[in-house]
Coordinates of C-alpha atoms in Angstrom, one line a residue:
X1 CA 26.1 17.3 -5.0
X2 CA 22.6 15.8 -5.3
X3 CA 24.2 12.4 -4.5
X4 CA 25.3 14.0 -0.9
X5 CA 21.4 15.2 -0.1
X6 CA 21.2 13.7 3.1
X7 CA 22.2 14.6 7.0
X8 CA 24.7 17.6 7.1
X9 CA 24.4 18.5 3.6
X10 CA 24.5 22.2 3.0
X11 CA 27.0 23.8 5.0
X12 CA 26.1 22.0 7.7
X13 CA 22.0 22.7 7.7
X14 CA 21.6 18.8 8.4
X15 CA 19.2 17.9 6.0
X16 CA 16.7 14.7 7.4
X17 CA 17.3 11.1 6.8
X18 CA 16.3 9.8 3.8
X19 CA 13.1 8.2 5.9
X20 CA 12.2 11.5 7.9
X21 CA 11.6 13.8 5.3
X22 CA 8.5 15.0 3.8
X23 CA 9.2 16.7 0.3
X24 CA 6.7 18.7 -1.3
X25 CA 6.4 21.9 -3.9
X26 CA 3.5 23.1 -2.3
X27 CA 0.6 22.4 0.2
X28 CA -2.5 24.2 0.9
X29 CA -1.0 26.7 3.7
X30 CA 2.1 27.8 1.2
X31 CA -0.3 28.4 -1.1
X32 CA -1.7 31.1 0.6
X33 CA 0.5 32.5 2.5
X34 CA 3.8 32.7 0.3
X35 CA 3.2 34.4 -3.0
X36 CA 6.6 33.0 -4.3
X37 CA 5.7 29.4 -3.9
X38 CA 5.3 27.4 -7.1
X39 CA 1.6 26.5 -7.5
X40 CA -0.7 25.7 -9.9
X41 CA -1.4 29.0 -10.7
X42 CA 2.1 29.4 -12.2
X43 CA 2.9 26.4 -14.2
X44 CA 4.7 28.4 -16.5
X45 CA 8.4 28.5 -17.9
X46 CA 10.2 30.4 -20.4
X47 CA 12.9 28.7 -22.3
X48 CA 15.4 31.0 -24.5
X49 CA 13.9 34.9 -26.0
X50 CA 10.4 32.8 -27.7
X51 CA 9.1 30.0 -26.3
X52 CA 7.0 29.3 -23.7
X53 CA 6.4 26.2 -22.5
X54 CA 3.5 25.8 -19.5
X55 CA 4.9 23.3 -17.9
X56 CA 6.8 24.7 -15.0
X57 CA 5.3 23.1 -11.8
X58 CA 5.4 20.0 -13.6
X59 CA 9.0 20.7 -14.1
X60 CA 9.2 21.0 -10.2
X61 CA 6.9 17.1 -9.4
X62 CA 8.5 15.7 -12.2
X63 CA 12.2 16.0 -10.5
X64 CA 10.4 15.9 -7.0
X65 CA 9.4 12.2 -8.1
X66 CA 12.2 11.1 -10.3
X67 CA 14.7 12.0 -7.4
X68 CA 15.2 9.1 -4.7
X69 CA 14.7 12.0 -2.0
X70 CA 12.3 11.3 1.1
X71 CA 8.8 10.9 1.2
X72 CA 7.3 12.6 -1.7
X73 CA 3.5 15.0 -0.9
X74 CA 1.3 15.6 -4.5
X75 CA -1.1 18.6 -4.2
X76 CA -4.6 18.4 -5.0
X77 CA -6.3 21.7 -5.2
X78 CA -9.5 24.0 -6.0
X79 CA -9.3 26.9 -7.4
X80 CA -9.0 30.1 -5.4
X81 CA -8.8 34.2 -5.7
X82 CA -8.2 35.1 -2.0
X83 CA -6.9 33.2 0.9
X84 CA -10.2 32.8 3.0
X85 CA -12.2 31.5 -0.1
X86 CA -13.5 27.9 0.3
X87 CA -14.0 24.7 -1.9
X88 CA -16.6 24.7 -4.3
X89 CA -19.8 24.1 -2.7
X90 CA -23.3 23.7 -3.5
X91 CA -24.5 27.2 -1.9
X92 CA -27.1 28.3 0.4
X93 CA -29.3 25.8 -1.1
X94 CA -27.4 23.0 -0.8
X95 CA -26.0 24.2 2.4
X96 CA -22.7 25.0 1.3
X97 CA -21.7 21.3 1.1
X98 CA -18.8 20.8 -0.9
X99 CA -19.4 19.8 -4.6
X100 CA -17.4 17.5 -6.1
X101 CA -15.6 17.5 -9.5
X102 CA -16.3 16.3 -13.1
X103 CA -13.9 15.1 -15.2
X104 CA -12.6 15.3 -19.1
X105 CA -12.0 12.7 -21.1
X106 CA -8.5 12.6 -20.4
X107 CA -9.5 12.0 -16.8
X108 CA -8.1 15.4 -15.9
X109 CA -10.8 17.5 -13.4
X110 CA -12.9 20.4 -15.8
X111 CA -11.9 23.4 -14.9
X112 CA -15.5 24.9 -14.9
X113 CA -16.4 22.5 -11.7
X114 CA -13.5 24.8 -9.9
X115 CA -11.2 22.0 -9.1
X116 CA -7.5 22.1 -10.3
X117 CA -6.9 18.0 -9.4
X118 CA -2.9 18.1 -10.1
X119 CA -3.0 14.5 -9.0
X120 CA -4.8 14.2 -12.4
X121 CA -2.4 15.9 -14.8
X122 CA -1.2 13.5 -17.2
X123 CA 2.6 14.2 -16.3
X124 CA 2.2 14.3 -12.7
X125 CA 0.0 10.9 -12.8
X126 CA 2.5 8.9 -14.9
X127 CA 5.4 10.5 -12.4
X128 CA 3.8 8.7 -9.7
X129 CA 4.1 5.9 -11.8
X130 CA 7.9 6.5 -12.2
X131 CA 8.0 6.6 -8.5
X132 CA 6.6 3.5 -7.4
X133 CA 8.6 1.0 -10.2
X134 CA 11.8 2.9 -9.5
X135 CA 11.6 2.3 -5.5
X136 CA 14.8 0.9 -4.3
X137 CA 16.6 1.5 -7.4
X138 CA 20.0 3.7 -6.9
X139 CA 20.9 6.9 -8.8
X140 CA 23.4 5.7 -11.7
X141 CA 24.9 7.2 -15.0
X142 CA 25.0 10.8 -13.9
X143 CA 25.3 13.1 -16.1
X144 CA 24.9 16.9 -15.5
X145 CA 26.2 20.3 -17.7
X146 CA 25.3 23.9 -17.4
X147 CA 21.7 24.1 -16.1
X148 CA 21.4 20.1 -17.1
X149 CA 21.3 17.0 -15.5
X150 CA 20.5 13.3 -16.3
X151 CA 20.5 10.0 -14.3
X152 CA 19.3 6.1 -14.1
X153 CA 17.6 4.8 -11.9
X154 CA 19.2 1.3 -11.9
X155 CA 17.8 -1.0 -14.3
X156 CA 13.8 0.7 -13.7
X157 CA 13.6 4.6 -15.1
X158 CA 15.9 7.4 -16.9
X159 CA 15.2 11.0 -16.1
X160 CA 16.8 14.1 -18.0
X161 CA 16.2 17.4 -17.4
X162 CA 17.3 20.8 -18.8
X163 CA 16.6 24.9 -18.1
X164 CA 18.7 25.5 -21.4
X165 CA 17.2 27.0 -24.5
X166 CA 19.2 23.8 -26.4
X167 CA 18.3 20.1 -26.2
X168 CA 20.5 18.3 -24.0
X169 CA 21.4 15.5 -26.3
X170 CA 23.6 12.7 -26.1
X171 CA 24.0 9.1 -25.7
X172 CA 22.8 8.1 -22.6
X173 CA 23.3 5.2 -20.8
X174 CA 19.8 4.4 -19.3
X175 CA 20.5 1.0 -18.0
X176 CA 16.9 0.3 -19.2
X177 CA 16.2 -3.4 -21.1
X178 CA 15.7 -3.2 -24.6
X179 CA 13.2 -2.0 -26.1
X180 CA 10.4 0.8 -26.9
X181 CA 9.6 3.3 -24.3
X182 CA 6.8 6.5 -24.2
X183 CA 8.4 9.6 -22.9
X184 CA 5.5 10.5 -19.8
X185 CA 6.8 14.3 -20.2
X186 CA 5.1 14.0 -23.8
X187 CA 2.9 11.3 -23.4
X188 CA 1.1 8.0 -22.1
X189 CA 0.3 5.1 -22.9
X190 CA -2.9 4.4 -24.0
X191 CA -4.4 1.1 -25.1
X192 CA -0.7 -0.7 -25.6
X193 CA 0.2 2.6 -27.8
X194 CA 2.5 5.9 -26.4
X195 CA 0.7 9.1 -27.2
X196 CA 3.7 11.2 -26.7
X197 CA 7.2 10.6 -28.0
X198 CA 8.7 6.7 -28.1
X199 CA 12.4 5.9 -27.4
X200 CA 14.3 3.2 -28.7
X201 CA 16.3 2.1 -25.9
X202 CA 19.0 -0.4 -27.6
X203 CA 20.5 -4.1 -26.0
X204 CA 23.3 -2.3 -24.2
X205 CA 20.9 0.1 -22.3
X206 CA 21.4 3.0 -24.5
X207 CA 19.9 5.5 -26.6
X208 CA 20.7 8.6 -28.0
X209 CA 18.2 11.4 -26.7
X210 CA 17.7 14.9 -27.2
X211 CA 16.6 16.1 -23.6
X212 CA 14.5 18.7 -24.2
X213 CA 13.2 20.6 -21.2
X214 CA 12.6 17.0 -19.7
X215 CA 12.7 13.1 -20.6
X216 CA 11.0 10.4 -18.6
X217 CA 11.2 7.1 -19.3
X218 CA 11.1 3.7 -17.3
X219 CA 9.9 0.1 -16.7
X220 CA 6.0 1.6 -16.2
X221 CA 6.2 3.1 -19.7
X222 CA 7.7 0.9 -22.0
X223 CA 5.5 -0.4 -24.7
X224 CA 4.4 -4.0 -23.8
X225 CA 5.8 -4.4 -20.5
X226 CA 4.6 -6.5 -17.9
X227 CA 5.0 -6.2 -14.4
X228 CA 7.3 -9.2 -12.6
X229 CA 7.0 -10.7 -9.5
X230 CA 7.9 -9.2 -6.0
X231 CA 11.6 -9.9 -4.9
X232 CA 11.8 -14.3 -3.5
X233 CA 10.8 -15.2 -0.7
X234 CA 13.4 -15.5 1.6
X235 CA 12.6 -19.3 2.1
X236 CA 9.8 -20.9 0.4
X237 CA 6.5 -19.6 -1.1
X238 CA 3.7 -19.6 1.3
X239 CA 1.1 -22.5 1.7
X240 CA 1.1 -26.2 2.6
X241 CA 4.0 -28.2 4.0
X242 CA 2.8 -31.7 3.3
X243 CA 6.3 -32.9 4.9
X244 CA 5.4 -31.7 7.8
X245 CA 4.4 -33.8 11.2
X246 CA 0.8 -33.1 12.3
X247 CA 0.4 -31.1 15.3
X248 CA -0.8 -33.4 18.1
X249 CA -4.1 -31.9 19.5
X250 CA -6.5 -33.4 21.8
X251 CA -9.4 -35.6 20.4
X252 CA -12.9 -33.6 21.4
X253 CA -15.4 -36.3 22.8
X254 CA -18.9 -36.1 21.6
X255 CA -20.6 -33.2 22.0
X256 CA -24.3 -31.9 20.4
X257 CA -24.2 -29.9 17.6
X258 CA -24.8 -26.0 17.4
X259 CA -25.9 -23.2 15.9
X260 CA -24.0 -21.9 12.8
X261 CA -22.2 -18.4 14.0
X262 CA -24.7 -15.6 12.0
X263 CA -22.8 -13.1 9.9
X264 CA -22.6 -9.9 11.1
X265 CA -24.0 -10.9 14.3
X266 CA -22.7 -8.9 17.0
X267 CA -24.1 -11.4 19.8
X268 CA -21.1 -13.9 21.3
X269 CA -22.1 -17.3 20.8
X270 CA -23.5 -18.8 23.9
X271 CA -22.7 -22.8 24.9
X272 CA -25.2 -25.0 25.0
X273 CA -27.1 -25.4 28.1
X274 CA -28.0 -29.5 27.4
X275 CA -25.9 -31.6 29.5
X276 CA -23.9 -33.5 27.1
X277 CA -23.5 -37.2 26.9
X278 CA -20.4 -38.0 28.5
X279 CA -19.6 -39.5 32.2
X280 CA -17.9 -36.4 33.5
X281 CA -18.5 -32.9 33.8
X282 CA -17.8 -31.5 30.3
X283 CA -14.6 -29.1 31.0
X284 CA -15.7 -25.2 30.2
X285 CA -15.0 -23.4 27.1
X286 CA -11.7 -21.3 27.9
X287 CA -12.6 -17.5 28.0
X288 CA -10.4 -14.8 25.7
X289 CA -7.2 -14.6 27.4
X290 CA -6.5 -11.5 29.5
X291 CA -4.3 -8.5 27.6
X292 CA -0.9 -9.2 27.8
X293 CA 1.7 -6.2 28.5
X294 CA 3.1 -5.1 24.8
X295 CA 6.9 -5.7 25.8
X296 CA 6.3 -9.6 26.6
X297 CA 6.9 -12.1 24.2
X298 CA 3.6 -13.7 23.2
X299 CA 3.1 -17.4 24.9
X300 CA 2.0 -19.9 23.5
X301 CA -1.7 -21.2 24.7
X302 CA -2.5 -23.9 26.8
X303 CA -4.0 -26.9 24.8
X304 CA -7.7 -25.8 25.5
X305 CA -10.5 -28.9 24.1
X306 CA -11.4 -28.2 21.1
X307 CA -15.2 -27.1 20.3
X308 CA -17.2 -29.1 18.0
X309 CA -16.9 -28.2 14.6
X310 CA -19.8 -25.4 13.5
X311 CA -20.9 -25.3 9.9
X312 CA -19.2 -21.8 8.2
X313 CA -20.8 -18.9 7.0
X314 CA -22.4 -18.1 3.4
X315 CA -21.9 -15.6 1.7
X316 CA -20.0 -12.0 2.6
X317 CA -19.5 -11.8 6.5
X318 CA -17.5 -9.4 8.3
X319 CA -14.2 -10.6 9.5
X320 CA -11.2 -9.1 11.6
X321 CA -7.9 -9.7 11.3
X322 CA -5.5 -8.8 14.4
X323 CA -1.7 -9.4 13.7
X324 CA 0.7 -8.4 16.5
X325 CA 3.6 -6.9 15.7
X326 CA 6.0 -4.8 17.5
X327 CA 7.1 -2.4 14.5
X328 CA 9.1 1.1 14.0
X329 CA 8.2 4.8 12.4
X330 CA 8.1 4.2 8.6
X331 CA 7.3 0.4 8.7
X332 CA 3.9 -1.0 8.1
X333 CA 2.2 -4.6 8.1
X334 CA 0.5 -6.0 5.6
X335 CA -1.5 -9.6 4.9
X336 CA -1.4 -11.8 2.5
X337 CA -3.1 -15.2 2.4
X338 CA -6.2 -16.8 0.1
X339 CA -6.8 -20.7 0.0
X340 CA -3.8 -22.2 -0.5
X341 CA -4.5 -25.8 1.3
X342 CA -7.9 -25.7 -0.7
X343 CA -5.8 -25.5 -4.1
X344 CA -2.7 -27.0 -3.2
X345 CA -0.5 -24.4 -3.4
X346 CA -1.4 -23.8 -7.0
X347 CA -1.2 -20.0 -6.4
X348 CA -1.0 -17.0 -8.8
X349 CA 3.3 -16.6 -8.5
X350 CA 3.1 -12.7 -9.2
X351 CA 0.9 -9.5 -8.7
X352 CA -1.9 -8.4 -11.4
X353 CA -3.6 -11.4 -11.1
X354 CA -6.2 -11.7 -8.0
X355 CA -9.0 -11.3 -10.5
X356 CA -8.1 -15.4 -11.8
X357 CA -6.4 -16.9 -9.0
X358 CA -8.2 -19.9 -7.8
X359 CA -6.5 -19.0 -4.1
X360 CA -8.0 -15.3 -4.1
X361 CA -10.6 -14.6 -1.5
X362 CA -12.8 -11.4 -2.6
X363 CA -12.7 -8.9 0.2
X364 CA -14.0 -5.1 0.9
X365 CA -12.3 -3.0 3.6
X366 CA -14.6 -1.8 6.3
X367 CA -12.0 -0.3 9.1
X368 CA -12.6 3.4 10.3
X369 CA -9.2 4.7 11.0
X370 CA -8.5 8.1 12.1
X371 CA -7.8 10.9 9.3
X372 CA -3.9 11.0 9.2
X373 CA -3.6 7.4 8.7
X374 CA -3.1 8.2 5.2
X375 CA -1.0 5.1 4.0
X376 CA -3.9 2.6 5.2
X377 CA -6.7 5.0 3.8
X378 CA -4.8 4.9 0.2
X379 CA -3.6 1.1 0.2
X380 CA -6.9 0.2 1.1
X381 CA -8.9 2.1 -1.8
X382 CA -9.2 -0.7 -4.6
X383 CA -7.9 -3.8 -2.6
X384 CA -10.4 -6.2 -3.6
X385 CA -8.4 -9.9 -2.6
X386 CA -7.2 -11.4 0.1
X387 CA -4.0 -13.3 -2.1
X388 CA -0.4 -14.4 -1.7
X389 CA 0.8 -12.0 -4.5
X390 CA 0.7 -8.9 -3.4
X391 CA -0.4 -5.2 -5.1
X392 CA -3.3 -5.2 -7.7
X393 CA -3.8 -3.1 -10.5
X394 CA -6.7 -1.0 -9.2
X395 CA -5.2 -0.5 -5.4
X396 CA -4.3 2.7 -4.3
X397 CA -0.8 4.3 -3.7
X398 CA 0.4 6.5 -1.2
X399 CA 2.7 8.4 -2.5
X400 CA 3.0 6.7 -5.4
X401 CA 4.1 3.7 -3.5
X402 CA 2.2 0.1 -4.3
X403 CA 0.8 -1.5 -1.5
X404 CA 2.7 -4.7 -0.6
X405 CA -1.0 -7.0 0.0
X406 CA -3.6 -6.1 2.0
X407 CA -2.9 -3.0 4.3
X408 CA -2.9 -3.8 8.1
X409 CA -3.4 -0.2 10.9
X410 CA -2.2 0.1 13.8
X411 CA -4.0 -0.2 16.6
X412 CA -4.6 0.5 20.4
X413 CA -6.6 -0.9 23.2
X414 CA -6.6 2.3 25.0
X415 CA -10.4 4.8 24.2
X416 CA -8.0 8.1 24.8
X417 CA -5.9 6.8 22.2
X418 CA -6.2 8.2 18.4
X419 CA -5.4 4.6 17.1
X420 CA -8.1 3.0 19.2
X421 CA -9.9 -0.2 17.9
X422 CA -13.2 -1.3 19.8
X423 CA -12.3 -5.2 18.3
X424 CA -8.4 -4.5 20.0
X425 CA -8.9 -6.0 23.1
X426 CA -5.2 -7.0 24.3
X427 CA -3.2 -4.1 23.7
X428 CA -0.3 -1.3 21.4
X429 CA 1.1 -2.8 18.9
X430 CA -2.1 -5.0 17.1
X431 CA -2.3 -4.1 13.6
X432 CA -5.6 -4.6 12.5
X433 CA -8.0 -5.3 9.2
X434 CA -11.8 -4.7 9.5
X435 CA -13.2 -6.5 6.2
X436 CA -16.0 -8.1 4.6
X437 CA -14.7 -11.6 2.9
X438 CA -16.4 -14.3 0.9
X439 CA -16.6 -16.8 3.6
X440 CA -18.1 -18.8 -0.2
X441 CA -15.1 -18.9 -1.5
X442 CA -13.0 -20.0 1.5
X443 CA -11.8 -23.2 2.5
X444 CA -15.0 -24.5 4.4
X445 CA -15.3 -21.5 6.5
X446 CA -11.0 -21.2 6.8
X447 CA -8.6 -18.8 5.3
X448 CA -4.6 -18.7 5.7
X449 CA -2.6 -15.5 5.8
X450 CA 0.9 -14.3 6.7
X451 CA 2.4 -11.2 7.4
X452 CA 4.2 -9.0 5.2
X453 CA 6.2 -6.4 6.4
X454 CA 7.4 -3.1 4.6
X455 CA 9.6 -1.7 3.4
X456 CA 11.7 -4.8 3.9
X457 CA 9.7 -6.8 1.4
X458 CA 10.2 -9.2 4.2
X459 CA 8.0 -12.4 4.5
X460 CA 6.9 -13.6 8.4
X461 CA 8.7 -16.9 9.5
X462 CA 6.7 -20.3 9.1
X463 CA 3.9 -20.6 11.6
X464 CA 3.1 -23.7 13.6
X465 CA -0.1 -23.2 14.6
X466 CA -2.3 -25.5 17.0
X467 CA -5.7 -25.3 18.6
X468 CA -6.7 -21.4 18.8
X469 CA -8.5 -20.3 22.1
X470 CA -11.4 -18.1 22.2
X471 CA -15.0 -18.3 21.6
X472 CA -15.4 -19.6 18.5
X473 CA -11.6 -21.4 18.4
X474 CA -10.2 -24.6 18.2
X475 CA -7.9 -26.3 16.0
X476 CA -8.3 -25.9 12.0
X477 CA -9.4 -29.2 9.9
X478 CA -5.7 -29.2 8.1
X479 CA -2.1 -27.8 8.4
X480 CA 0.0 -25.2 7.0
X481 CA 2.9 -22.9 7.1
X482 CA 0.7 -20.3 7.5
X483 CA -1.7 -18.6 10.2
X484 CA -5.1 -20.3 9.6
X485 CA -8.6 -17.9 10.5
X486 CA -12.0 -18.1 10.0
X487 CA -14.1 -16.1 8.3
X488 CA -17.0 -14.0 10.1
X489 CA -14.9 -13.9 13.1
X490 CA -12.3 -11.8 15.1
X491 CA -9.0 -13.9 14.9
X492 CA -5.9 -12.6 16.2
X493 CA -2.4 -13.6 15.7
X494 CA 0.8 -13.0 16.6
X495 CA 4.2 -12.2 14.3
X496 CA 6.2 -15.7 13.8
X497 CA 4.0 -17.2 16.7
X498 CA 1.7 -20.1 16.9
X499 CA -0.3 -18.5 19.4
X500 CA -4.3 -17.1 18.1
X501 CA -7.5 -16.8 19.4
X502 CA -10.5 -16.8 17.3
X503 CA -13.9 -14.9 19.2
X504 CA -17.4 -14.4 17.5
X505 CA -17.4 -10.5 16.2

């Protein structure tokens, strides 16, 4: 019946969608006000007339996370004897400010510094691991019996689980490649070894197991793996085009030269007051186009002259990224981009690997985003690269989900709003990144990007960009399939549209 969790299962108590349910064991209200609710503070379970096993909440996450069930909430707590009673804090002397927590060597929080940390168990930190490698994978090879059940997770995890007194053992079909994996119920890995129990999965995807209260296994734990690539691109990698016909632009006459833009400089740059050589009345610098309404289709800009070519910043400089993009609950944008004109396409192909690709710029997010925008806060924690591959090993998940790139918010022009942006200037619907970026390791002063969107894994169209408006615009020194930005500067672009402006921050 698991494989029927969904709407209008359960005599008819119409369970949400897949995509509009939030599944948790506990959270910090249940906690204290419903006795019965599995916490932390009973993580026990007796198995047959002897043996006790502590390990019943993690009984509870582990299924919670192996089960392809909504969207999954892990607990984080402190320590508490009454409901009223507060974090751990510093006292009168320190004002009561919240103390924070120190850690064991297994990276677990110490109990004396009165925080529990659950995120931090072994188990339920290699569940969330489970999670995120097993997304998108269907439920196969069931196999249940009195108070037992086992499934596959197609080709990415095998999970097992048991309330019997007697190992559930059998041969499973795990549908796992060969090879060794660590059971996470026991164990992690550690330095390439498991330090629980290892299973021997064979060439035909199975192994016999003795299940036993619970078995974990999956692509994240076996011994030696390395993560692949993301799915193909639906057409081509991203970068250059070198069939492709220029775009025509207009040919700037000559004009004095200015001012590099400053970094951080909050100042728009102002035109140069010298009349310049030419017969006519130079033609002004086009202003930032008005807001357009959200429901119309972006248009494409007039073909504004060009502005003479300014010399790009050194060093880290703040730079914001606006993408537009008209999106619904449970989707999210991301960015991905780097130098890939600069190194001809020669790319890192797969994730893990921003730290030595040539085409990764080295960025720090700076974007203050309210509270319960959870899913930018934790996929921006540890995104260090602007890159064409996607995740890296130290970025944060939400909810044990990798990031796909660099996490985009959503954003509002509107001050009454909660997603407000003081840089959105145009309207709903702008998703938008406030970082820092090596404008050093740019393509003199460029950088290309292209939207990502999730949970499609689906890559935005070629762009054919042309001469940006804006302050600080213009047309880029070279082409490519993807949207082309400066660094140190506010550019904004729009989803499979030529159409940007580029303004001093």
């Amino acid at each position: 019946n698991l494989q029927k969790l969904g709407p209008g299962y359960f005599r008819g108590y119409h369970h949400s969608a897949n995509n509009d349910a939030l599944v948790f064991i506990d959270n910090p209200a249940t906690q204290r006000e419903n006795w019965e609710i599995m916490t932390y503070k009973n993580n026990t379970m007796r198995i047959g007339n002897n043996t006790t096993i502590y390990q019943r909440y993690n009984y509870a996450v582990a299924f919670m996370l192996a089960w392809p069930y909504g969207v999954p909430r892990v607990m984080s707590s402190y320590y508490f004897n009454d409901a009223d009673q507060g974090p751990p804090s510093a006292g009168p002397a320190g004002s009561f400010e919240t103390s924070s927590p120190t850690f064991n060597e297994d990276l677990t929080c110490e109990e004396s510094s009165g925080f529990v940390c659950e995120h931090r168990w072994p188990l339920i930190r290699e569940m969330t691991k489970f999670r995120s490698v097993t997304e998108g994978a269907e439920v196969t090879e069931v196999v249940t019996r009195f108070r037992a059940l086992a499934f596959a997770r197609k080709g990415k995890g095998f999970f097992a689980i048991t309330e019997s007194w007697v190992p559930f053992t059998k041969v499973y079909q795990t549908t796992l490649p060969e090879g060794q994996y660590c059971d996470v119920w026991t164990g992690y890995l550690k330095d390439g070894a498991c330090t629980g129990k290892t299973i021997t999965i064979g060439s035909d995807g199975t192994a016999e197991i003795p299940v036993y209260p619970v078995v974990a296994i999956s692509l994240a734990s076996k011994i030696g793996y390395e993560p692949g690539p993301d799915p193909p691109v639906p057409t081509h990698p991203p970068g250059p085009r070198t069939s492709r016909k220029p775009i025509p632009t207009k040919t700037p006459g000559p004009q004095p030269p200015t001012e590099p833009p400053k970094p951080e400089s909050t100042t728009p740059r102002k035109e140069p007051t010298t009349p310049k050589p030419q017969p006519t009345t130079p033609k002004p610098v086009p202003t930032t186009p008005k807001p357009q309404p959200t429901t119309a289709k972006p248009k494409p800009p007039t073909t504004p002259e060009p502005l003479p070519p300014t010399a790009p910043p050194v060093g880290y400089s703040k730079t914001v990224i606006l993408l537009q993009m008209n999106t619904r609950v449970g989707e999210y944008v991301f960015v991905r981009g780097g130098t890939s004109h600069l190194n001809k396409g020669a790319c890192a192909p797969s994730p893990y690997q921003q730290e030595t690709d040539k085409c990764a710029i080295p960025i720090k997010h700076t974007t203050t985003v309210p509270s319960n925008f959870l899913e930018y806060i934790y996929w921006s924690q540890g995104d260090n690269y602007l890159d064409f591959a996607g995740p890296e090993r130290s970025q944060g998940l939400f909810n044990g989900r990798q990031s796909s790139g660099t996490p985009l918010a959503y954003s509002s022009n509107n001050p009454s709003d909660k997603e407000y942006q003081p840089y959105n200037k145009y309207g709903r619907g702008y998703w938008i990144a406030e970082i820092v970026m090596d404008c050093s390791k740019t393509d003199n002063g460029w950088f290309e990007m292209k939207g990502f969107l999730y949970p499609y894994n689906r890559w935005e169209n070629d762009i054919h960009q042309g001469i940006c408006t804006g302050s600080v615009g213009g047309s880029a020194p070279f082409q490519s399939i993807n949207h082309i930005g400066k660094c140190g500067a506010v550019n904004v672009f729009h989803w499979g549209n030529g159409a940007c402006t580029i303004d001093a921050l």
